[in-house]
Amino acid sequence: MEPHSSPSLLWAPLLLSALLAGLSFGFLLHSLRKIRSRDKINTFGWGLAGTVTTACGLWSSQVAALTAMALPWELYFRTDALGLSATVCLVTSALVLASGRLALNPHGRMTLLAGEIGLLWSLCLWLGLRSLGTPPTGHGAWWLALVLPPMVVVAGALAAAWLALSPRWHQMGPANSRLWLGALLFGLTAGMAQDMALGAQHFVDTLGNVNGLLDVTTAQLAASAGCIVLLLGVFGVMVDNRAHGQNRMLANSLSEANRRLREQALTDPLTRLANRNLFEERLEELLTRLGDEPGSLAVLFIDLDGFKPVNDSFGHVAGDSVLREIGQRLKATARPTDLVARIGGDEFLVLAEMPGGTLGAGKLAQTALETVSKPYVLPNGVHVTLSCSVGIVMYPDHGPSQKLIANADAAMYAAKRAGGSTFAFFEPSMDHDAREQLQLQHDLRSALDRHELELYYQPKIDGYSSQITGVEALVRWHHPTRGLMMPGVFIPIAERFGLIGALGGWVLDEACRQLQIWQNQGLRMRVSVNLTPQQLQQDDLMDRIHRAVTRHKIDRRLLTLEITESVFMQNKDAALRVLTRLAQDGITLSLDDFGTEYSSYAVLSEMPVHQLKIDRHFVMKLGTSLKAEAIVDGIIHMAHALNLRVVAEGVETEEQRDTLVRLACDELQGYLFAKPMPADRLTLWAMGDDTVHGSPDFRPSLYDDGVALLTATS
């Protein structure tokens, strides 16, 4: 029995063998990844599929490799060796999957897989060689078939597993791509090792004493069945990857939807700043982390001054653009550790970590004031200027954590009461004020229904004829427990809590109703009504006035509407349009509190007013201050030059009256003549009723003309 020389090899079967080895390795890795799931059914199914498919693939790979040999005799296979080879493939595949699932870390799993796959492949190759014949000892480089190929396969398996499983290669792309790239690498090394093993072998040509031989065609058919199983497994992997990809897309979509929902839940949709929910969440986190360290954080409550006129006059688009820009400005000027939030309307919050004590918090508030006060350009090109009021609380000095925002709000309102465009630190008294304001606004909402409001009237006296020229309507509130309340107490509350519209509408209607009563009595009495900034910005103001005048059938020339300079200057264009329409409709317009704001010819020349009122601040100083007298004289001359009548309010002494008469002031109003009184008392007072004259609350008329005094001249 002479050995033949080394056989020549056919490349097509070898390439097929390498491909099958690579696919088997890829399916094995995929199965290993799937069986690490917590789902027991999924683990068992993929474990069984991985064992069978990998075994079939490896066994078919070996048969394909063996058929690559071109021998001088017809090729036969020993059935016992092939059967043992198939069994080893099956058992070893199961062991590889089981041990791979139990490995705790990726590096240990890679090493274990590489060693087991290398030994598995080497054993299968040896059994495959045994199925063809017995290599004679002492002939050829037989050790190449037994030592070097397994080493090559182990190295290839280690490299392939490292590429497919190691976290350091995640940046190369998706896990599936790396898995099949590793499978390709293993297939190439397996093909190389098979080529080395088969090329180094010598075979005897006698197998006569061996029972159960298979010819090459039968062996190839059996291997084809294994190939089909492997291809079905690979197809299953593709289907699973597709399903997994779709599930991942759905999961990503769900994650993105959850992210957007959370963003909507925690973000202001207009400014993209944090909303109140996120602000309170961050506040709790910060309090937990910092504890009760003094001065550890500050909360700034920022409320815009004069925003509503802009929003009402130019529309919500313009108002939204201003709010967005303010949000961007505040965020740009805030420190990286600060959180800026919009909690609704024109209110913003700033959470400042370690602000640097009250001095640092004050600097942050001053920065916010300066930032907000810069001019804004609306979408229509109009320039507007706003200001803000800022309330500051320091933790833990200014209250417990759950009251920080409420206390900051109270401090902000204190700053607004001080005139706005400033900041104020929280004080304990503000907490009481805040609770009182909440109670008052609750009571004020039902005051109209309970008929607790009443108009008082303060007369205006003509400076030349000493006749009554008209009255100013002033609202009073007969609170059930607090008694008579002045407008200086509840008007700011009505403005803050959105009640001023209903209150102003009631005052206008009630004044017109009283005008009708006096008109039916034959008394031609002019009545002045103050318009608030919010009323002037109401779109239906003209309709409200028209309905009140029409319903009570009064002469609209007897109705005077008073506005302040500040209301006009907040939004000149919008205010000018409304005032012009009112003047064209026959309503008399009066500029109130003149001298405290801009007080210039430019302002007066733009406003379609008929009279102006000198602020009581200057009137009170007449007789004691030459500067005040000079200012009043200048105002009167300026008004007369513009063909305006002048009213001086706050006249309390005869010296003030005499000075105003000497300076040619047209009308006088003040406690020297009478305090504000109900309509019925005003009529009796003007007629010289002794009962009213004897009242300690009112001074009698200085004039004696009785009812004739009510025939006022314009």
XYZ file of C-alpha atoms in Angstrom:
714
model
C 0.000 0.000 0.000
C 1.966 2.947 -1.307
C 0.928 6.437 -0.431
C 0.146 8.791 -3.169
C 1.674 12.226 -3.420
C -0.157 15.222 -2.031
C -3.382 15.763 -3.885
C -4.126 18.836 -5.955
C -7.009 21.037 -4.628
C -10.058 22.435 -6.415
C -10.771 26.073 -5.513
C -14.550 26.115 -5.974
C -15.277 23.582 -3.181
C -12.761 25.342 -0.941
C -14.446 28.720 -1.453
C -17.799 27.106 -0.765
C -16.352 25.563 2.379
C -15.027 28.936 3.557
C -18.411 30.555 2.870
C -20.270 27.883 4.830
C -17.804 28.190 7.730
C -18.276 31.938 7.817
C -22.073 31.721 7.691
C -22.025 29.102 10.454
C -19.862 31.342 12.608
C -22.131 34.331 11.990
C -25.245 32.341 12.862
C -23.523 31.072 16.008
C -22.745 34.616 17.164
C -26.264 35.772 16.367
C -27.726 32.856 18.309
C -25.424 33.606 21.210
C -26.683 37.196 21.289
C -30.304 36.079 21.205
C -30.029 33.422 23.936
C -28.756 35.989 26.405
C -32.311 37.329 26.524
C -34.374 37.014 29.678
C -37.190 35.419 27.697
C -36.907 31.658 28.336
C -38.894 30.678 25.245
C -36.764 32.936 23.081
C -33.589 31.527 24.672
C -34.607 27.917 24.109
C -35.735 28.501 20.516
C -32.586 30.315 19.438
C -30.414 27.879 21.378
C -31.925 24.900 19.546
C -31.797 26.652 16.175
C -28.241 27.800 16.783
C -27.077 24.318 17.737
C -28.626 22.539 14.750
C -27.874 25.208 12.160
C -24.265 25.750 13.264
C -23.621 21.978 13.349
C -25.078 21.513 9.864
C -23.104 24.428 8.515
C -19.770 23.314 9.953
C -20.277 19.700 8.897
C -21.234 20.766 5.375
C -18.198 23.025 5.296
C -15.920 20.074 6.085
C -17.513 17.835 3.459
C -17.188 20.601 0.850
C -13.539 21.018 1.761
C -12.833 17.280 1.483
C -14.450 17.095 -1.931
C -11.980 19.737 -3.083
C -9.247 17.069 -3.328
C -8.444 15.645 -6.749
C -7.258 12.096 -5.986
C -6.144 9.432 -8.500
C -8.877 7.126 -7.307
C -12.584 7.560 -6.881
C -13.386 9.423 -3.644
C -15.282 7.565 -0.919
C -16.245 8.552 2.625
C -16.464 6.416 5.712
C -19.968 6.698 7.138
C -18.861 6.099 10.714
C -16.370 8.985 10.605
C -18.889 11.300 8.932
C -21.551 10.347 11.452
C -19.156 10.918 14.341
C -18.145 14.241 12.792
C -21.801 15.319 12.576
C -22.403 14.279 16.177
C -19.352 16.186 17.374
C -20.512 19.268 15.470
C -23.948 19.051 17.103
C -22.714 18.472 20.662
C -19.904 20.961 20.480
C -22.174 23.674 19.017
C -24.520 23.200 21.961
C -21.611 23.430 24.396
C -20.279 26.577 22.713
C -23.668 28.289 23.012
C -24.154 27.180 26.604
C -20.718 28.282 27.748
C -20.976 31.529 25.775
C -24.244 32.362 27.514
C -22.707 31.792 30.923
C -19.649 33.979 30.281
C -20.007 37.191 32.282
C -17.849 39.676 30.388
C -17.236 40.278 26.668
C -13.505 39.510 26.807
C -13.989 36.189 28.593
C -16.772 35.298 26.209
C -14.611 36.109 23.160
C -11.685 34.011 24.382
C -13.925 31.083 25.263
C -15.694 31.225 21.920
C -12.445 31.413 19.952
C -10.958 28.410 21.735
C -14.084 26.285 21.498
C -14.735 27.107 17.846
C -11.102 26.418 16.967
C -11.152 23.033 18.687
C -14.546 22.238 17.210
C -13.382 22.988 13.702
C -10.096 21.114 14.168
C -11.859 18.029 15.504
C -14.331 18.091 12.637
C -11.489 18.455 10.137
C -9.611 15.525 11.671
C -12.706 13.384 11.618
C -13.297 14.398 8.040
C -9.777 13.375 7.091
C -10.332 10.088 8.887
C -13.400 9.533 6.762
C -11.170 9.428 3.665
C -8.369 7.192 4.862
C -5.506 6.825 7.283
C -2.548 9.142 6.876
C 0.627 7.013 7.108
C 2.962 7.899 9.927
C 6.378 9.086 8.968
C 5.358 10.333 5.534
C 4.713 13.971 4.551
C 4.233 17.003 6.748
C 1.375 15.397 8.642
C 1.868 17.713 11.637
C 0.712 20.625 9.476
C -2.718 19.022 9.355
C -2.820 18.438 13.094
C -1.185 21.550 14.640
C -0.966 24.560 12.363
C -4.571 24.633 10.980
C -6.167 24.640 14.468
C -3.868 27.484 15.485
C -4.910 29.478 12.410
C -8.594 28.817 13.097
C -8.301 29.792 16.781
C -6.558 33.046 15.809
C -9.211 33.742 13.160
C -12.049 32.946 15.552
C -10.551 35.207 18.228
C -10.144 38.077 15.763
C -13.643 37.576 14.370
C -15.252 37.382 17.827
C -13.311 40.449 18.966
C -14.529 42.402 15.951
C -18.133 41.264 16.358
C -18.475 41.495 20.142
C -15.955 43.971 21.552
C -17.486 47.325 22.665
C -14.479 49.227 21.323
C -15.666 48.621 17.753
C -19.150 50.051 18.269
C -18.190 53.148 16.305
C -17.671 51.002 13.200
C -21.389 50.630 12.701
C -24.403 48.530 13.712
C -23.865 45.265 15.562
C -25.251 43.177 12.689
C -22.747 44.638 10.230
C -19.868 43.874 12.582
C -21.208 40.373 13.178
C -21.172 39.433 9.499
C -17.832 41.151 8.987
C -16.456 38.889 11.714
C -18.106 35.907 10.050
C -16.360 36.782 6.794
C -13.030 36.985 8.605
C -13.577 33.578 10.195
C -14.561 32.050 6.848
C -11.368 33.296 5.235
C -9.176 31.886 8.010
C -11.092 28.601 7.994
C -10.623 28.276 4.247
C -6.923 29.029 4.633
C -6.564 26.417 7.375
C -8.424 23.813 5.316
C -6.181 24.490 2.363
C -3.123 24.057 4.583
C -4.409 20.804 6.119
C -5.532 19.182 2.906
C -2.477 20.224 0.919
C -0.148 18.653 3.462
C -1.887 15.255 3.571
C -0.940 11.858 2.001
C -3.542 9.160 1.743
C -3.489 5.461 1.189
C -5.602 4.131 -1.630
C -6.930 1.079 0.094
C -10.201 1.212 2.031
C -11.250 -2.307 1.294
C -11.494 -3.413 4.870
C -13.847 -0.579 5.820
C -17.588 -1.113 5.775
C -20.181 1.568 5.017
C -18.661 3.758 2.377
C -20.376 6.704 0.685
C -19.451 7.915 -2.723
C -18.807 11.603 -3.265
C -22.184 12.249 -4.829
C -24.058 10.921 -1.813
C -21.832 12.849 0.549
C -22.411 16.013 -1.427
C -26.170 15.467 -1.308
C -25.962 15.092 2.461
C -23.850 18.222 2.662
C -26.390 20.010 0.458
C -29.079 19.214 3.013
C -26.865 20.777 5.675
C -26.373 23.793 3.412
C -30.126 24.167 3.046
C -30.529 24.099 6.831
C -27.812 26.739 7.139
C -29.351 28.927 4.436
C -32.744 28.676 6.132
C -31.063 29.707 9.371
C -29.365 32.662 7.675
C -32.702 33.646 6.145
C -34.194 33.467 9.632
C -31.437 35.733 10.896
C -32.236 38.217 8.143
C -35.927 38.111 9.029
C -35.101 38.483 12.715
C -32.745 41.395 12.013
C -35.410 43.075 9.923
C -37.985 42.602 12.654
C -35.452 43.740 15.220
C -34.700 46.779 13.085
C -38.381 47.603 12.825
C -38.786 47.126 16.561
C -35.783 49.342 17.118
C -37.301 51.970 14.828
C -40.562 51.723 16.729
C -38.663 51.931 20.010
C -36.730 54.948 18.749
C -39.967 56.540 17.573
C -41.533 55.845 20.941
C -38.467 57.202 22.696
C -38.566 60.315 20.528
C -42.289 60.698 21.196
C -41.651 60.353 24.925
C -38.866 62.899 24.661
C -41.154 65.318 22.870
C -43.933 64.714 25.383
C -41.522 65.373 28.219
C -40.263 68.456 26.434
C -43.829 69.674 25.998
C -44.555 68.891 29.621
C -41.451 70.674 30.894
C -40.853 73.389 28.273
C -42.701 76.584 27.467
C -43.836 76.183 23.832
C -43.459 79.879 22.977
C -40.017 80.762 24.344
C -38.554 77.216 24.567
C -37.567 78.046 28.122
C -38.316 75.805 31.073
C -41.888 75.954 32.344
C -43.089 75.941 35.930
C -43.005 72.130 36.186
C -39.353 71.907 35.167
C -38.489 74.908 37.333
C -39.989 73.287 40.424
C -38.294 69.978 39.562
C -34.879 71.630 39.288
C -35.557 73.623 42.426
C -36.212 70.439 44.403
C -33.052 68.831 42.990
C -30.996 71.864 43.919
C -32.441 72.040 47.423
C -31.678 68.349 47.961
C -28.102 68.817 46.799
C -27.308 72.089 48.571
C -29.274 71.582 51.771
C -29.844 74.561 54.068
C -26.593 76.351 53.361
C -27.231 80.108 53.785
C -27.392 82.011 50.523
C -27.150 78.786 48.514
C -29.736 79.865 45.975
C -31.995 82.716 44.955
C -35.280 82.829 43.067
C -36.053 85.904 40.976
C -39.661 86.563 39.953
C -39.786 88.857 36.902
C -43.023 90.478 35.750
C -43.157 92.848 32.774
C -44.482 96.385 33.156
C -46.692 97.617 30.328
C -46.762 94.423 28.293
C -50.533 94.107 28.023
C -50.948 97.360 26.042
C -48.439 96.095 23.488
C -50.178 92.738 23.245
C -53.649 94.263 22.962
C -52.718 97.049 20.552
C -50.495 95.204 18.090
C -51.904 91.719 18.448
C -50.703 88.450 19.887
C -48.133 87.953 17.134
C -46.310 91.102 18.235
C -46.717 90.189 21.890
C -45.353 86.700 21.296
C -42.324 88.095 19.465
C -41.575 90.347 22.449
C -41.896 87.452 24.894
C -39.588 85.282 22.787
C -36.976 88.008 22.623
C -37.204 88.650 26.348
C -36.730 84.924 26.976
C -33.661 84.886 24.721
C -32.244 87.973 26.418
C -32.720 86.601 29.917
C -31.208 83.262 28.944
C -28.258 84.953 27.233
C -27.464 87.117 30.263
C -27.988 84.335 32.821
C -25.045 82.363 34.153
C -24.483 78.811 32.874
C -25.694 77.394 36.193
C -28.880 79.494 36.254
C -32.252 78.278 35.029
C -34.609 80.706 33.282
C -38.287 79.754 33.041
C -41.501 81.300 31.762
C -44.440 80.371 33.953
C -47.193 82.035 31.970
C -48.229 85.362 30.494
C -45.473 87.912 30.990
C -44.005 86.285 34.100
C -40.523 84.738 34.238
C -38.502 82.989 36.928
C -34.754 82.697 37.389
C -33.210 80.024 39.624
C -29.706 81.144 40.614
C -27.359 78.679 42.327
C -24.813 80.294 44.652
C -25.695 83.837 43.557
C -23.142 85.451 45.875
C -25.465 86.529 48.666
C -27.957 89.365 48.505
C -25.414 91.559 46.751
C -24.979 89.044 43.943
C -28.737 88.437 43.689
C -29.292 92.182 43.467
C -26.793 92.378 40.608
C -28.640 89.593 38.803
C -31.903 91.489 39.230
C -30.323 94.727 37.998
C -29.004 92.891 34.949
C -32.516 91.608 34.251
C -33.922 95.143 34.571
C -31.371 96.526 32.122
C -31.865 93.612 29.725
C -35.640 93.963 29.583
C -35.573 97.764 29.277
C -33.744 97.739 25.934
C -36.007 98.669 22.962
C -37.892 96.044 20.979
C -38.712 96.088 17.295
C -42.101 94.569 16.546
C -42.765 92.609 13.337
C -44.444 95.709 11.853
C -41.334 97.802 12.500
C -42.696 99.722 15.503
C -40.250 100.315 18.367
C -41.537 99.801 21.916
C -39.875 99.968 25.312
C -40.846 97.917 28.336
C -39.657 97.575 31.893
C -40.080 94.936 34.562
C -40.454 94.468 38.293
C -38.345 91.842 40.061
C -38.970 90.086 43.356
C -36.095 88.221 45.032
C -36.050 85.504 47.679
C -32.941 83.962 49.223
C -32.996 80.413 50.555
C -33.290 79.589 53.415
C -33.525 83.161 54.756
C -36.802 84.066 53.045
C -38.985 81.080 53.766
C -39.311 77.315 53.309
C -38.744 75.689 49.944
C -42.437 75.246 49.156
C -43.059 79.000 49.488
C -40.089 80.373 47.585
C -42.011 81.115 44.395
C -44.989 82.578 46.266
C -42.708 84.789 48.357
C -40.810 85.889 45.244
C -44.154 86.813 43.698
C -45.046 88.861 46.779
C -41.696 90.664 46.583
C -42.251 91.332 42.876
C -45.637 92.857 43.587
C -44.059 95.076 46.239
C -41.609 96.291 43.587
C -44.504 96.949 41.223
C -46.360 98.932 43.895
C -43.217 101.010 44.349
C -43.600 102.185 40.760
C -42.128 99.281 38.796
C -38.823 99.082 36.950
C -37.071 98.070 40.169
C -36.441 95.038 42.372
C -37.320 94.206 45.952
C -36.202 91.529 48.392
C -38.836 89.562 50.236
C -39.832 90.659 53.721
C -42.111 88.757 56.123
C -44.751 91.492 55.943
C -45.099 90.857 52.210
C -46.416 87.368 52.894
C -49.287 88.826 54.866
C -49.885 91.389 52.133
C -49.981 88.654 49.507
C -52.577 86.648 51.436
C -54.609 89.779 52.000
C -54.509 90.637 48.300
C -55.701 87.158 47.377
C -58.604 87.510 49.776
C -59.451 90.975 48.478
C -59.458 89.866 44.855
C -61.770 87.027 45.840
C -64.121 89.489 47.550
C -63.848 91.977 44.693
C -65.056 89.411 42.172
C -68.418 89.254 43.921
C -68.590 92.912 44.983
C -70.443 93.910 41.804
C -73.082 91.218 42.258
C -73.550 92.182 45.900
C -73.881 95.895 44.993
C -71.025 96.853 47.298
C -69.512 99.409 44.896
C -70.614 103.020 44.772
C -69.539 106.115 42.881
C -68.563 109.212 44.796
C -68.332 112.574 43.056
C -65.944 115.430 43.737
C -66.928 118.800 42.249
C -64.817 121.048 40.013
C -65.168 124.801 40.485
C -64.751 127.358 37.717
C -61.889 129.718 38.542
C -63.590 132.749 36.968
C -67.310 132.398 37.703
C -67.102 130.298 40.870
C -69.676 127.953 39.384
C -69.615 124.194 39.445
C -68.338 123.038 36.063
C -68.607 119.333 36.690
C -67.635 116.430 38.915
C -65.132 113.613 38.892
C -66.496 110.110 39.498
C -64.464 108.120 42.024
C -65.306 104.532 42.939
C -65.658 103.391 46.538
C -66.070 99.881 47.919
C -68.315 99.218 50.898
C -66.605 96.042 52.040
C -68.828 93.953 54.366
C -66.075 93.579 57.008
C -63.444 96.205 56.180
C -65.782 99.124 55.750
C -65.334 101.876 53.165
C -62.278 101.188 50.995
C -60.493 103.723 48.810
C -59.607 102.940 45.172
C -55.891 103.133 45.953
C -56.322 99.849 47.841
C -58.377 97.743 45.450
C -57.708 99.247 41.997
C -54.133 97.787 41.859
C -55.584 94.420 42.880
C -58.196 94.656 40.144
C -55.454 95.471 37.625
C -53.239 92.613 38.766
C -55.922 89.934 38.779
C -57.666 90.938 35.554
C -60.731 92.532 37.160
C -60.143 96.083 36.001
C -62.060 95.565 32.761
C -65.292 94.627 34.520
C -64.765 97.265 37.214
C -64.019 100.006 34.692
C -67.048 99.020 32.655
C -69.264 99.287 35.721
C -67.871 102.730 36.638
C -68.528 104.029 33.109
C -72.070 102.676 33.022
C -72.877 103.919 36.531
C -71.550 107.419 35.737
C -73.739 107.560 32.629
C -76.726 106.390 34.670
C -76.198 109.215 37.171
C -75.775 111.676 34.307
C -79.192 110.604 33.043
C -80.720 111.246 36.483
C -79.240 114.742 36.652
C -80.221 115.352 33.056
C -83.843 114.363 33.814
C -83.771 116.751 36.792
C -82.808 119.560 34.438
C -79.243 119.737 35.736
C -76.508 119.938 33.106
C -73.649 118.310 35.032
C -70.389 117.255 33.351
C -68.966 113.985 34.721
C -65.328 112.879 34.417
C -64.398 109.175 34.459
C -60.860 107.845 34.732
C -59.755 105.320 32.123
C -57.218 102.707 33.197
C -54.438 101.514 30.852
C -56.214 98.184 30.477
C -59.464 99.863 29.415
C -57.689 101.979 26.837
C -56.332 98.782 25.266
C -59.698 97.038 25.075
C -60.744 96.450 21.485
C -64.387 97.065 22.339
C -63.874 100.278 24.344
C -65.692 102.377 21.741
C -68.577 99.919 21.714
C -68.788 99.975 25.506
C -68.912 103.773 25.601
C -71.442 103.910 22.777
C -73.697 101.351 24.495
C -73.557 103.204 27.817
C -74.319 106.588 26.210
C -77.132 105.146 24.085
C -78.694 103.071 26.861
C -78.926 106.023 29.261
C -79.716 108.582 26.528
C -77.257 111.221 27.682
C -75.526 114.033 25.873
C -72.085 112.582 25.111
C -70.574 116.082 25.368
C -71.168 115.886 29.124
C -68.923 112.852 29.453
C -65.201 113.463 30.060
C -62.653 110.660 30.008
C -59.399 111.187 31.920
C -56.156 109.379 31.066
C -52.609 109.747 32.402
C -49.480 110.597 30.449
C -47.924 107.253 31.252
C -50.840 105.407 29.636
C -50.358 107.397 26.445
C -46.564 106.988 26.375
C -46.656 103.213 26.893
C -48.033 102.812 23.396
C -48.487 106.126 21.668
C -49.654 104.816 18.310
C -52.428 102.629 19.689
C -53.493 105.188 22.298
C -53.569 107.930 19.678
C -55.893 105.919 17.457
C -58.347 105.304 20.312
C -58.258 108.873 21.628
C -58.763 110.318 18.150
C -61.865 108.199 17.629
C -63.205 109.233 21.046
C -62.642 112.915 20.309
C -64.290 112.600 16.906
C -67.256 110.955 18.640
C -67.776 114.081 20.785
C -66.221 112.775 24.016
C -64.194 115.299 26.019
C -60.691 114.094 26.849
C -58.568 115.183 29.792
C -54.877 114.532 30.492
C -54.528 113.611 34.177
C -51.522 114.049 36.517
C -49.724 116.390 34.118
C -46.230 117.308 35.252
C -45.157 113.974 36.653
C -44.100 112.271 33.398
C -42.874 113.642 30.065
C -44.775 116.966 30.237
C -43.692 118.387 26.899
C -45.198 120.289 24.010
C -44.528 117.232 21.854
C -46.805 115.074 24.011
C -49.583 117.632 24.154
C -49.381 118.408 20.456
C -49.919 114.732 19.611
C -52.801 114.050 21.999
C -56.351 115.104 20.958
C -57.209 116.269 24.502
C -59.373 119.216 25.547
C -58.003 119.852 29.014
C -55.166 118.867 31.345
C -55.003 118.458 35.100
C -52.032 119.750 37.076
C -50.775 117.090 39.455
C -51.501 117.741 43.149
C -47.770 117.457 43.881
C -47.207 120.953 42.463
C -50.482 122.416 43.767
C -49.662 121.462 47.362
C -46.426 123.484 47.215
C -48.080 126.694 46.053
C -47.533 129.476 48.578
C -44.403 127.809 49.941
C -42.296 127.236 46.843
C -41.563 129.771 44.141
C -40.316 126.967 41.881
C -43.655 125.170 42.158
C -45.483 128.395 41.306
C -43.227 128.928 38.291
C -43.880 125.383 37.091
C -47.648 125.744 37.494
C -47.540 129.123 35.708
C -45.588 127.539 32.840
C -48.041 124.647 32.556
C -51.027 126.995 32.440
C -49.471 129.233 29.790
C -48.457 126.226 27.714
C -51.960 124.726 27.903
C -53.635 128.000 26.983
C -51.256 128.357 24.058
C -52.530 124.986 22.868
C -56.146 126.047 23.494
C -56.576 123.657 26.418
C -58.440 124.229 29.662
C -56.501 123.629 32.886
C -57.763 121.888 36.031
C -55.797 122.016 39.301
C -56.482 119.129 41.668
C -55.598 118.858 45.338
C -56.543 122.448 46.298
C -56.756 122.475 50.104
C -55.977 126.056 51.207
C -57.287 129.472 50.274
C -53.745 130.583 49.465
C -53.471 127.812 46.879
C -56.845 128.834 45.460
C -55.912 132.487 45.229
C -52.609 131.700 43.556
C -54.275 129.471 40.976
C -56.924 132.079 40.230
C -54.200 134.717 39.823
C -52.337 132.403 37.417
C -55.566 132.076 35.366
C -56.256 128.401 36.129
C -59.612 127.464 34.591
C -60.965 124.948 37.124
C -60.181 124.027 40.734
C -60.759 120.776 42.588
C -59.927 119.762 46.140
C -60.880 119.432 49.777
C -61.101 123.223 50.120
C -64.398 122.976 48.281
C -65.620 119.467 49.041
C -64.524 115.913 49.521
C -65.866 113.200 47.215
C -69.497 112.379 48.151
C -72.406 110.275 46.925
C -74.583 111.731 44.192
C -77.495 112.656 46.458
C -75.250 114.466 48.916
C -73.516 116.285 46.097
C -76.863 117.708 44.934
C -77.774 118.856 48.464
C -74.280 120.282 49.007
C -74.468 122.355 45.848
C -77.895 123.655 46.818
C -76.622 124.796 50.204
C -78.459 122.251 52.367
C -77.692 122.995 56.034
C -77.626 119.306 56.967
C -74.828 118.650 54.608
C -73.071 121.882 55.567
C -73.056 120.778 59.158
C -71.384 117.478 58.377
C -67.775 117.311 59.608
C -66.833 115.430 56.412
C -67.667 118.228 53.969
C -67.111 121.953 53.700
C -70.058 124.025 52.524
C -70.017 125.707 49.176
C -68.159 129.000 49.033
C -70.892 130.334 46.807
C -74.492 131.148 47.475
C -76.248 130.730 44.160
C -78.059 127.491 44.969
C -79.380 125.450 42.098
C -78.174 127.971 39.561
C -74.651 126.858 40.356
C -75.345 123.582 38.574
C -75.749 125.311 35.217
C -72.092 124.758 34.376
C -70.455 126.369 31.421
C -68.116 124.466 29.164
